[in-house]
Amino acid sequence: MNKNLLKIDYEKFQLSNGLDVILYQDLSLPTISINIWYKVGSANEKPGKTGFAHLFEHMMFQGSQNIPKEGHFKYIQEAGGSLNGSTSIDRTNYYETVPSNYLELILWLESDRMGFLLPSLTQEKLDNQKEVVMNERRQRYDNQPYGLAWEKIFSNLFTSDHPYSWPTIGWMDDIANFELDDVKNFFSTYYSPGNATLVLGGNFKKDNAKQLIEKYFGTIKNGSQIPQLYIPEQNLNETKKIIHPDNVQLQRIYLAWHSEKMFGVNDAALDILSDILAATKNSRLQKKLLFDNQIAQDVSAFQYSAKLHGLFIIVSTAKPGMQVEELKKNIFYEIDNLIKNGITDEELLRSKNSIKSSYIYSLQKIDNIVDHINHYNFYLNEPDSFIFDIERYEKVTAEDVMEAAKNYLTNHYVELQIIPKN
Amino acid sequence: MINRTLPPKSSGTVSFEIPQAKIITLSNGIEVYFVKKDKLPIVYTYTLSFSGSKFDPADKKGLSFLTSLLIDEGAGEFDALQLNNELEKLGIIFGIDVDHDVFSFSILSLKEHYHRAIELLSKIIFEPRFEQKDFEREKKKVLDKITQLKDEPGYIASSAFYKRIFLNAEYSSPEIGYEEMVQNFSNDDVKFFYSKLFQESLSKIIVVGNIEETELTDLYEKYFSKWNGKNAGLNQTIQINRDRTKFYYVHKKEAAQSEIRIGHISKGRNADDFYASRIMNTILGGQFSSRINLNLREKKGFTYGAGSSFNYFQQCGFFEVSTAVNIKNTGEAISEILKELDGIKKNISQEEIDFAKSYLIKQFPSRFETYVQTAKNFVPLIIHLLPVDYYNSYTDKLKNVTNEEVLNAAKENIFTDQLAVVIVGDKKEILPQLKTISDDVIELDIYGHRI
């Protein structure tokens, strides 16, 4: 595989108001993609007022001073583009991909809501989107089998004063009680040019793009200092077991450990560990639980890493009539076995090859590429990190994987069982 | 100071060349649709055969689905785990899927592993082992999956809705089948499906990627010349029977929302007014800024999202409005949807039509962005017997639709007095609301059968 494919040729600069801009040109495309990361996620919220960052993923589409309600969607769709946003615990992003002759339109739209959202943010719009968000919460979590698992894990693994302890969508009571003034203050604090990075990718002329970005964003005033996060030390002093009866047919078990933060020392080894444990039919746990013993309907494992912390999670659904305790016993047997006896070269190679291929596959879409550039810029302060990222997986040895398992998976953990109500 | 009050105009036009597929005919008659795309070292392959779940025998619904789970559980010299390991270790993304019309295999591979990927695919297709122990395990997996689906309100709503609109015709049963039928399957049933239905059906292959035509031809001649199936599926159109509008519900205790499906069976993909219907549905419920979504979400706040679509199987189409709403607004949400279905038959503005045409025409190039997307665009052409150069005239056909044709598409394809309205929710909460709309509300089980 030729690694030059993964070399990103970019130009980075900052406007006088603090907005970081990264240009990535690809003249072979008929499109351009803009991707703005605001360095605000649910971690910047306060207990009792959770869900604000995600709420803005809605309010930012409700129009701004020069754009009518629903206008953002309408202009982009009429241009044949696609658009959306997403919220994580660390950051929020907003993005559009349009035919390349609409560069000025997307800059106009994004700059208007960065600089001039508040004049048009009314009580009526807030009330409407509160209802929409409550329905989103019902549709995606409350009315889904096992839908409340994630918030139960996070709120038990982290102490209630830790910024990762609540769900990104927010608690239902908090959403119902959003106040207009709080919402406006949250926006003023976090949605300023100095707290954002704009990545433009695709087919554009660099000089023209620079001029237009300065024209639309240069006059937006920067905000004040971003408040520091309060991050209490996290140590799980005992293993916690939570049993949650729900409207489900089959028992499911979740095991969650504190692990390593994004790009931390063992982050890549933990990713590979999760592959070896459960990613494929030949993985340890799929083979043991699904194939040999046939006691589980599914099993998965993953390393979820973010700016402050990481979690390593194993999830498995029991076959009818099977107790999750039996699954747990088998899972720990396999973890112990891996720590004692290590992994094979073939297991390591299988995981590395699949990670490498998926990087190449991800280069098919310009909106993926620009989002990745923002991702690297945010976590590593270096947009061109595709090769660095792949190489940190290439460097992982069998010993590293064993060590990672030993260092994290022998610690206290949160065990969540979701069991049928009746 | 810049003037921010007006949207900037577009700068010039963007040229886009629609990817052209060439059909390569193998010596056994199989057609390979080939699009050369060489930006990345990737090749994507989609192989279909006309042996989807509608070919399941009447008392063996779910047989094609189970066959699809078993066909890659061991082939040739490899047992189930060895075979998967061969694919996994090369970073190949391999998938098998069954829908009502076709049975399909997809492979996303780096160019350097493509030959091996096709060799393994040919083993899966021509030398499956179908061992008894694999059969037992996968059959149990299907039965347990059916059990799990009882928890999914969205799935229950859709499958009950399909049962009501298709009644006993093709497309009325879920691909995964029914518990009581799957329980009785034997490994011989699977072998029967494989040899009589799968192997005897016609196959078509789509390849998009970084590979030369001669290399591709040699590869498929080598590995696919054994496929001699000729059965191209049932092409006759299903008789369209629509009942008068009826309201149904499936009880789901303590549901946190109500899932709603509203619609009916409709004309097939090759009807004359396909483009007019597409434009009309874009306005009605086909995207975010549609009448239904703006009303139910942005005006009323009843839902996270609501939409409508015309969907096309090989032998007929269906029209569906789909949403999940707050329990206390269930009745009102249904009334609003019915109002929108009435409304679109009365009046559609010039502005709406211009918007919909612009949206559909200008987003067309983005439908060819990835290797997978490009390949998937050719699937409907194969299923509906449309020419390989079909997309060359696609945007012109949209442009040429008249306003009158758009309005007629609503009048002639949406039947407000012949709808199936299906709700999944807690009956204690939703029944009183439904009774204010209709005094004839029918309870269904989770499969859509009347109780």
Coordinates of N, CA and C in Angstrom, one line a residue, chain A residues 1 5 26 28-31 54 57-58 61-62 66 69-70 73-81 97 99-105 107-108 111-112 116 128-129 131-136 138-140 142-146 215-220 247-250 252 280-283 287 290-292 294 297-298 317 319-320 346 349-351 353-354 356-358 360-361 363-367 421-422, chain B residues 1-16 39-42 69 72-73 80-82 84-85 88-93 108-110 112-113 133-134 136-137 140-142 144-145 147-148 150-153 252-259 287-289 294 297-305 324-329 351 354-355 358-360 362-363 365-366 369-373:
Chain A
M1 N 0.8 -1.2 0.0 CA 0.0 0.0 0.0 C 0.9 1.3 0.0
L5 N -0.9 8.2 -0.5 CA -2.3 8.4 -0.6 C -2.9 9.1 0.6
D26 N -8.8 19.6 -3.5 CA -8.8 18.4 -4.4 C -9.6 18.8 -5.6
S28 N -10.0 17.3 -8.3 CA -10.7 16.3 -9.1 C -12.2 16.1 -8.8
L29 N -12.6 16.8 -7.7 CA -14.0 16.6 -7.3 C -14.9 17.7 -7.9
P30 N -16.2 17.4 -8.1 CA -17.2 18.5 -8.5 C -17.7 19.2 -7.3
T31 N -17.3 18.9 -6.1 CA -17.9 19.4 -4.9 C -16.9 20.1 -4.0
H54 N -26.0 19.7 22.4 CA -26.9 19.0 21.4 C -28.1 19.8 21.0
E57 N -27.3 21.8 18.1 CA -27.4 21.1 16.8 C -28.8 21.3 16.2
H58 N -29.8 21.6 17.0 CA -31.1 22.0 16.4 C -31.2 23.5 16.2
F61 N -30.1 25.3 13.1 CA -30.8 25.2 11.8 C -32.2 25.9 11.9
Q62 N -32.3 26.8 12.9 CA -33.6 27.5 13.1 C -33.5 28.9 12.5
N66 N -30.1 36.9 9.2 CA -30.4 37.1 7.8 C -30.9 35.8 7.1
K69 N -36.2 30.9 9.5 CA -36.3 29.5 10.0 C -36.4 28.5 8.9
E70 N -35.7 27.4 9.0 CA -35.7 26.4 8.0 C -34.9 26.8 6.7
F73 N -31.6 24.7 5.7 CA -31.9 23.4 4.9 C -32.3 23.8 3.5
K74 N -33.1 24.8 3.4 CA -33.7 25.1 2.1 C -32.6 25.5 1.1
Y75 N -31.8 26.4 1.5 CA -30.7 26.9 0.6 C -29.8 25.8 0.2
I76 N -29.4 25.0 1.1 CA -28.4 23.9 0.8 C -29.1 22.8 -0.1
Q77 N -30.3 22.5 0.2 CA -30.9 21.4 -0.6 C -31.2 21.9 -2.0
E78 N -31.6 23.2 -2.1 CA -31.9 23.8 -3.4 C -30.6 23.7 -4.3
A79 N -29.5 23.9 -3.6 CA -28.2 23.8 -4.3 C -27.7 22.4 -4.6
G80 N -28.5 21.4 -4.2 CA -28.2 20.0 -4.4 C -27.2 19.5 -3.3
G81 N -27.1 20.1 -2.2 CA -26.1 19.8 -1.2 C -26.7 18.9 -0.1
T97 N -21.9 19.7 2.2 CA -21.2 19.4 1.0 C -22.1 19.9 -0.2
P99 N -22.2 21.4 -4.6 CA -21.5 21.6 -5.8 C -20.5 22.7 -5.7
S100 N -19.3 22.7 -6.3 CA -18.3 23.6 -6.0 C -18.6 25.1 -6.3
N101 N -19.6 25.3 -7.1 CA -19.9 26.7 -7.5 C -20.8 27.4 -6.4
Y102 N -21.0 26.7 -5.3 CA -21.8 27.3 -4.2 C -20.9 27.6 -2.9
L103 N -19.6 27.8 -3.2 CA -18.7 28.2 -2.0 C -19.2 29.3 -1.2
E104 N -19.6 30.4 -1.9 CA -20.0 31.6 -1.2 C -21.3 31.4 -0.4
L105 N -22.2 30.6 -0.9 CA -23.4 30.3 -0.2 C -23.2 29.7 1.2
L107 N -20.4 29.7 2.9 CA -19.7 30.6 3.9 C -20.7 31.6 4.5
W108 N -21.6 32.1 3.6 CA -22.6 33.0 4.1 C -23.5 32.4 5.2
S111 N -21.4 31.6 8.4 CA -20.9 32.8 9.2 C -22.1 33.5 9.8
D112 N -23.3 33.4 9.2 CA -24.4 34.1 9.8 C -24.8 33.5 11.1
F116 N -24.4 35.8 14.1 CA -25.6 36.5 14.3 C -26.8 35.6 14.5
N128 N -40.5 24.9 20.4 CA -40.7 23.9 19.3 C -39.5 22.9 19.3
Q129 N -38.3 23.4 19.4 CA -37.2 22.4 19.3 C -37.0 21.6 20.6
E131 N -39.5 20.3 22.1 CA -40.4 19.2 21.8 C -39.7 18.2 20.9
V132 N -39.1 18.7 19.8 CA -38.4 17.9 18.9 C -37.3 17.1 19.5
V133 N -36.5 17.7 20.4 CA -35.4 17.0 21.1 C -36.0 15.9 22.0
M134 N -37.1 16.3 22.7 CA -37.7 15.2 23.6 C -38.1 14.0 22.8
N135 N -38.7 14.3 21.6 CA -39.1 13.2 20.7 C -37.9 12.5 20.2
E136 N -36.8 13.2 19.9 CA -35.6 12.5 19.5 C -35.1 11.6 20.6
R138 N -36.9 10.2 22.9 CA -37.8 9.0 23.0 C -37.5 8.0 21.9
Q139 N -37.3 8.6 20.6 CA -37.2 7.7 19.5 C -35.8 6.9 19.5
R140 N -34.8 7.6 20.0 CA -33.4 7.0 19.9 C -33.1 6.2 21.1
D142 N -35.4 6.1 24.7 CA -36.4 5.6 25.6 C -37.3 4.5 25.0
N143 N -37.5 4.6 23.6 CA -38.4 3.6 23.0 C -37.6 2.6 22.3
Q144 N -36.3 2.5 22.5 CA -35.5 1.5 21.9 C -35.1 0.4 22.9
P145 N -35.2 -0.9 22.6 CA -34.8 -1.9 23.5 C -33.3 -1.7 23.9
Y146 N -33.0 -1.7 25.1 CA -31.6 -1.5 25.7 C -31.2 0.0 25.5
K215 N -13.9 37.6 4.2 CA -15.1 38.5 4.0 C -16.2 38.1 4.9
Y216 N -16.5 36.8 5.0 CA -17.7 36.4 5.8 C -17.4 36.2 7.2
F217 N -16.2 35.8 7.6 CA -16.0 35.4 9.0 C -15.1 36.5 9.7
G218 N -14.3 37.3 8.9 CA -13.4 38.2 9.5 C -14.0 39.2 10.4
T219 N -15.2 39.6 10.1 CA -15.8 40.7 10.9 C -16.6 40.2 12.2
I220 N -16.6 38.9 12.4 CA -17.3 38.4 13.5 C -16.5 38.6 14.8
N247 N -38.3 -3.5 28.9 CA -39.1 -4.3 28.0 C -38.3 -4.9 26.9
V248 N -37.6 -6.0 27.3 CA -36.8 -6.7 26.3 C -37.0 -8.2 26.5
Q249 N -36.7 -8.9 25.4 CA -36.9 -10.4 25.4 C -35.7 -11.1 26.0
L250 N -34.5 -10.6 25.7 CA -33.3 -11.3 26.0 C -32.4 -10.5 27.0
R252 N -29.1 -8.9 28.5 CA -27.9 -8.4 27.9 C -26.9 -7.9 29.0
T280 N -14.6 -10.1 14.7 CA -14.9 -10.9 13.6 C -15.4 -12.3 14.1
K281 N -15.8 -13.1 13.2 CA -16.3 -14.5 13.5 C -15.2 -15.3 14.2
N282 N -13.9 -15.0 13.8 CA -12.8 -15.7 14.4 C -12.3 -15.1 15.7
S283 N -12.9 -13.9 16.1 CA -12.4 -13.3 17.3 C -12.6 -14.2 18.5
K287 N -16.0 -16.5 18.8 CA -15.8 -17.9 18.6 C -16.3 -18.7 19.8
L290 N -20.5 -17.4 20.6 CA -21.5 -17.6 19.5 C -21.3 -18.9 18.8
F291 N -20.1 -19.3 18.6 CA -19.8 -20.5 17.7 C -19.6 -21.8 18.5
D292 N -18.7 -21.8 19.5 CA -18.5 -23.1 20.2 C -19.6 -23.4 21.2
Q294 N -22.4 -21.4 21.9 CA -23.7 -21.0 21.5 C -24.6 -20.5 22.7
Q297 N -26.3 -14.4 21.6 CA -26.8 -14.1 20.3 C -25.8 -13.1 19.6
D298 N -25.1 -12.3 20.4 CA -24.1 -11.4 19.8 C -23.1 -11.0 20.9
T317 N -25.4 -10.2 24.3 CA -26.8 -10.6 24.5 C -26.9 -12.1 24.7
K319 N -28.5 -15.9 24.8 CA -29.6 -16.7 24.2 C -30.8 -16.8 25.1
P320 N -32.0 -17.1 24.6 CA -33.1 -17.3 25.4 C -32.8 -18.4 26.4
E346 N -1.1 -14.0 13.7 CA -2.2 -13.9 12.7 C -3.3 -13.0 13.2
L349 N -2.1 -9.4 12.8 CA -2.1 -9.0 11.4 C -3.5 -8.8 10.9
R350 N -4.5 -9.7 11.3 CA -5.8 -9.5 10.8 C -6.4 -8.2 11.3
S351 N -6.2 -7.8 12.5 CA -6.7 -6.5 13.0 C -6.0 -5.3 12.3
N353 N -4.6 -5.2 9.3 CA -5.0 -5.1 7.9 C -6.4 -4.5 7.8
S354 N -7.2 -4.9 8.7 CA -8.6 -4.4 8.6 C -8.6 -2.9 8.9
K356 N -6.1 -0.8 8.4 CA -5.5 -0.1 7.2 C -6.4 0.0 6.1
S357 N -7.1 -1.1 5.8 CA -8.1 -1.0 4.6 C -9.2 0.0 4.9
S358 N -9.6 0.0 6.2 CA -10.7 0.9 6.4 C -10.3 2.4 6.3
I360 N -8.2 3.5 3.9 CA -8.3 3.7 2.5 C -9.8 3.9 2.1
Y361 N -10.7 3.0 2.6 CA -12.1 3.1 2.2 C -12.7 4.4 2.6
L363 N -11.4 7.3 2.5 CA -11.0 8.4 1.7 C -12.0 8.6 0.5
Q364 N -13.0 7.8 0.4 CA -13.9 7.9 -0.7 C -14.8 9.2 -0.7
K365 N -15.0 9.7 0.6 CA -16.0 10.8 0.7 C -15.3 12.0 1.2
I366 N -15.5 13.1 0.5 CA -14.8 14.4 0.9 C -15.3 14.8 2.3
D367 N -16.6 14.5 2.7 CA -17.0 15.0 4.0 C -16.4 14.2 5.1
K421 N -38.4 -7.5 32.0 CA -39.2 -7.0 33.1 C -40.0 -8.2 33.8
N422 N -40.6 -9.0 33.0 CA -41.4 -10.1 33.6 C -40.7 -11.4 33.8
Chain B
M1 N -18.3 47.3 5.0 CA -19.3 46.4 5.5 C -19.9 45.5 4.3
I2 N -20.1 44.3 4.6 CA -20.6 43.4 3.6 C -22.2 43.3 3.8
N3 N -22.8 43.1 2.7 CA -24.3 43.0 2.8 C -24.6 41.5 3.0
R4 N -25.1 41.2 4.2 CA -25.4 39.8 4.5 C -26.9 39.4 4.2
T5 N -27.7 40.4 3.8 CA -29.1 40.2 3.7 C -29.6 39.2 2.6
L6 N -28.8 39.1 1.6 CA -29.2 38.3 0.4 C -28.2 37.1 0.2
P7 N -28.8 36.0 -0.2 CA -27.9 34.8 -0.4 C -27.0 35.1 -1.6
P8 N -25.7 34.8 -1.5 CA -24.8 34.9 -2.6 C -25.2 34.0 -3.8
K9 N -25.0 34.5 -5.0 CA -25.3 33.6 -6.2 C -24.2 32.6 -6.4
S10 N -24.6 31.6 -7.1 CA -23.6 30.6 -7.5 C -22.6 31.2 -8.5
S11 N -21.4 30.6 -8.5 CA -20.4 31.1 -9.5 C -20.2 30.1 -10.6
G12 N -20.7 30.4 -11.7 CA -20.5 29.6 -12.9 C -21.2 28.2 -12.7
T13 N -20.9 27.3 -13.6 CA -21.5 26.0 -13.5 C -20.5 24.9 -13.3
V14 N -20.9 23.8 -12.8 CA -20.0 22.7 -12.5 C -20.2 21.7 -13.5
S15 N -19.2 21.2 -14.1 CA -19.4 20.1 -15.1 C -19.2 18.8 -14.4
F16 N -20.0 17.9 -14.8 CA -19.9 16.6 -14.2 C -20.2 15.5 -15.3
K39 N -9.4 6.5 -8.8 CA -8.8 7.5 -7.9 C -8.1 6.8 -6.7
L40 N -8.7 5.8 -6.2 CA -8.1 5.0 -5.0 C -7.9 3.6 -5.4
P41 N -7.0 2.9 -4.7 CA -6.7 1.5 -5.0 C -7.8 0.5 -4.5
I42 N -9.0 0.7 -4.9 CA -10.2 0.0 -4.4 C -11.0 -0.6 -5.5
L69 N -27.5 -16.8 5.3 CA -26.6 -16.9 6.5 C -25.7 -18.1 6.4
D72 N -22.0 -18.8 3.4 CA -20.6 -18.6 3.7 C -20.1 -19.2 4.9
E73 N -20.9 -20.2 5.5 CA -20.4 -20.9 6.6 C -19.7 -22.2 6.2
A80 N -16.3 -23.2 8.3 CA -16.9 -21.9 8.5 C -15.9 -20.8 9.0
L81 N -15.2 -21.1 10.0 CA -14.3 -20.1 10.6 C -13.1 -19.9 9.7
Q82 N -12.5 -20.9 9.1 CA -11.4 -20.8 8.1 C -11.8 -19.9 7.0
N84 N -14.1 -17.5 6.8 CA -14.2 -16.1 7.2 C -12.8 -15.5 7.5
N85 N -12.0 -16.3 8.0 CA -10.6 -15.9 8.3 C -9.9 -15.5 7.0
E88 N -11.2 -12.0 6.3 CA -10.9 -11.0 7.4 C -9.4 -10.6 7.4
K89 N -8.5 -11.6 7.1 CA -7.1 -11.2 7.2 C -6.6 -10.3 6.1
L90 N -7.4 -10.2 5.0 CA -7.1 -9.3 4.0 C -7.8 -7.9 4.0
G91 N -8.5 -7.7 5.1 CA -9.2 -6.4 5.3 C -10.4 -6.3 4.3
I92 N -10.9 -7.4 3.8 CA -12.0 -7.3 2.8 C -13.3 -7.2 3.6
I93 N -14.1 -6.2 3.1 CA -15.5 -6.1 3.7 C -16.4 -6.9 2.8
L108 N -16.0 -5.2 -0.8 CA -15.2 -4.0 -0.9 C -13.7 -4.4 -0.5
S109 N -12.8 -4.2 -1.5 CA -11.5 -4.8 -1.3 C -10.4 -3.8 -1.8
L110 N -9.3 -3.9 -1.2 CA -8.1 -3.2 -1.8 C -7.8 -3.9 -3.1
E112 N -5.1 -4.8 -4.4 CA -4.1 -5.8 -4.3 C -4.7 -7.2 -3.8
H113 N -5.8 -7.2 -3.2 CA -6.4 -8.4 -2.7 C -7.6 -8.9 -3.6
K133 N -24.1 -29.1 11.5 CA -23.9 -28.3 12.7 C -24.0 -26.8 12.5
D134 N -23.5 -26.4 11.3 CA -23.7 -24.9 11.0 C -25.1 -24.6 10.8
E136 N -27.7 -26.0 12.3 CA -28.4 -25.9 13.6 C -28.1 -24.6 14.2
R137 N -26.9 -24.2 14.2 CA -26.5 -22.9 14.9 C -27.1 -21.7 14.2
K140 N -30.9 -21.5 14.8 CA -31.3 -21.0 16.1 C -31.0 -19.5 16.2
K141 N -30.0 -19.0 15.5 CA -29.7 -17.6 15.5 C -30.9 -16.8 14.9
V142 N -31.5 -17.3 13.8 CA -32.6 -16.7 13.2 C -33.8 -16.7 14.1
D144 N -33.9 -16.8 17.3 CA -33.6 -15.8 18.4 C -33.7 -14.4 17.9
K145 N -33.3 -14.1 16.7 CA -33.4 -12.8 16.1 C -34.9 -12.4 16.0
T147 N -37.2 -13.4 17.8 CA -37.7 -13.1 19.2 C -37.3 -11.6 19.5
Q148 N -36.0 -11.3 19.2 CA -35.5 -9.9 19.5 C -36.3 -8.9 18.8
K150 N -39.3 -8.6 18.3 CA -40.5 -8.2 19.0 C -40.3 -7.0 19.9
D151 N -39.1 -6.7 20.2 CA -38.8 -5.5 21.0 C -38.8 -4.2 20.2
E152 N -38.7 -4.3 18.8 CA -38.4 -3.1 18.0 C -39.7 -2.6 17.4
P153 N -40.2 -1.5 18.0 CA -41.5 -0.9 17.6 C -41.5 -0.5 16.1
K252 N -48.4 -2.2 22.1 CA -47.0 -2.4 22.7 C -47.1 -1.7 24.1
K253 N -47.1 -2.5 25.1 CA -47.2 -2.0 26.4 C -46.1 -1.1 26.8
E254 N -46.5 0.0 27.4 CA -45.5 1.0 27.9 C -44.6 1.6 26.9
A255 N -45.1 1.6 25.6 CA -44.2 2.2 24.6 C -44.0 3.7 24.9
A256 N -42.8 4.2 24.6 CA -42.5 5.6 24.9 C -42.9 6.6 23.8
Q257 N -43.3 6.0 22.6 CA -43.7 6.8 21.5 C -44.7 6.0 20.7
S258 N -45.3 6.6 19.7 CA -46.1 5.8 18.8 C -45.5 5.8 17.4
E259 N -45.3 4.6 16.9 CA -44.8 4.4 15.5 C -45.9 4.4 14.5
Q287 N -37.9 14.9 1.8 CA -36.6 15.5 2.4 C -37.0 16.4 3.5
F288 N -36.0 16.9 4.2 CA -36.2 17.7 5.4 C -37.2 18.8 5.2
S289 N -37.1 19.6 4.1 CA -37.9 20.8 3.9 C -39.3 20.4 3.3
L294 N -42.0 19.6 7.8 CA -42.0 20.9 8.3 C -43.2 21.1 9.2
R297 N -42.7 18.3 12.4 CA -41.6 18.5 13.3 C -41.4 20.0 13.6
E298 N -41.3 20.8 12.5 CA -40.9 22.2 12.8 C -42.0 23.1 13.2
K299 N -43.3 22.7 12.8 CA -44.4 23.5 13.3 C -45.0 23.0 14.6
K300 N -45.3 21.7 14.6 CA -46.0 21.1 15.8 C -45.0 20.5 16.8
G301 N -43.8 20.1 16.4 CA -42.9 19.5 17.4 C -43.4 18.1 17.9
F302 N -44.2 17.4 17.1 CA -44.7 16.1 17.5 C -43.6 15.0 17.4
T303 N -42.6 15.3 16.6 CA -41.7 14.2 16.2 C -40.3 14.6 15.9
Y304 N -39.3 13.7 15.9 CA -37.9 14.0 15.5 C -37.8 14.1 14.0
G305 N -38.7 13.4 13.3 CA -38.7 13.5 11.9 C -39.9 12.7 11.2
A324 N -42.4 8.5 13.9 CA -42.6 8.1 15.3 C -42.9 9.4 16.1
V325 N -44.0 9.4 16.8 CA -44.5 10.7 17.5 C -44.8 10.5 18.9
N326 N -44.8 11.6 19.6 CA -45.2 11.7 21.0 C -46.5 11.0 21.2
I327 N -46.6 10.3 22.3 CA -47.9 9.5 22.5 C -49.1 10.4 22.5
K328 N -49.1 11.5 23.2 CA -50.3 12.3 23.4 C -50.7 13.0 22.1
N329 N -49.8 13.1 21.1 CA -50.1 13.7 19.9 C -50.4 12.7 18.7
E351 N -43.1 27.6 -6.8 CA -41.9 27.7 -6.0 C -41.5 26.3 -5.5
D354 N -40.1 24.3 -8.4 CA -38.7 24.7 -8.7 C -37.7 24.2 -7.7
F355 N -38.1 24.3 -6.5 CA -37.2 23.8 -5.4 C -36.9 22.3 -5.6
S358 N -34.7 21.6 -8.6 CA -33.3 22.0 -8.3 C -32.6 21.0 -7.4
Y359 N -33.3 20.6 -6.3 CA -32.7 19.7 -5.4 C -32.3 18.4 -6.0
L360 N -33.3 17.8 -6.8 CA -33.0 16.5 -7.4 C -32.0 16.5 -8.5
K362 N -29.5 18.9 -9.0 CA -28.2 19.4 -8.6 C -27.5 18.4 -7.6
Q363 N -28.3 17.5 -6.9 CA -27.6 16.6 -6.0 C -27.3 15.3 -6.8
P365 N -25.0 14.5 -9.2 CA -23.6 14.0 -9.2 C -23.1 13.4 -7.9
S366 N -23.7 13.9 -6.7 CA -23.2 13.4 -5.5 C -23.6 11.9 -5.2
E369 N -20.5 9.5 -5.7 CA -19.3 9.9 -5.0 C -18.4 8.7 -4.7
T370 N -19.0 7.7 -4.0 CA -18.2 6.5 -3.6 C -18.3 5.4 -4.6
Y371 N -17.4 4.4 -4.4 CA -17.4 3.2 -5.3 C -18.7 2.4 -5.0
V372 N -19.1 2.4 -3.8 CA -20.4 1.6 -3.5 C -21.6 2.3 -4.0
Q373 N -21.7 3.6 -3.8 CA -22.8 4.4 -4.4 C -22.9 4.2 -5.9

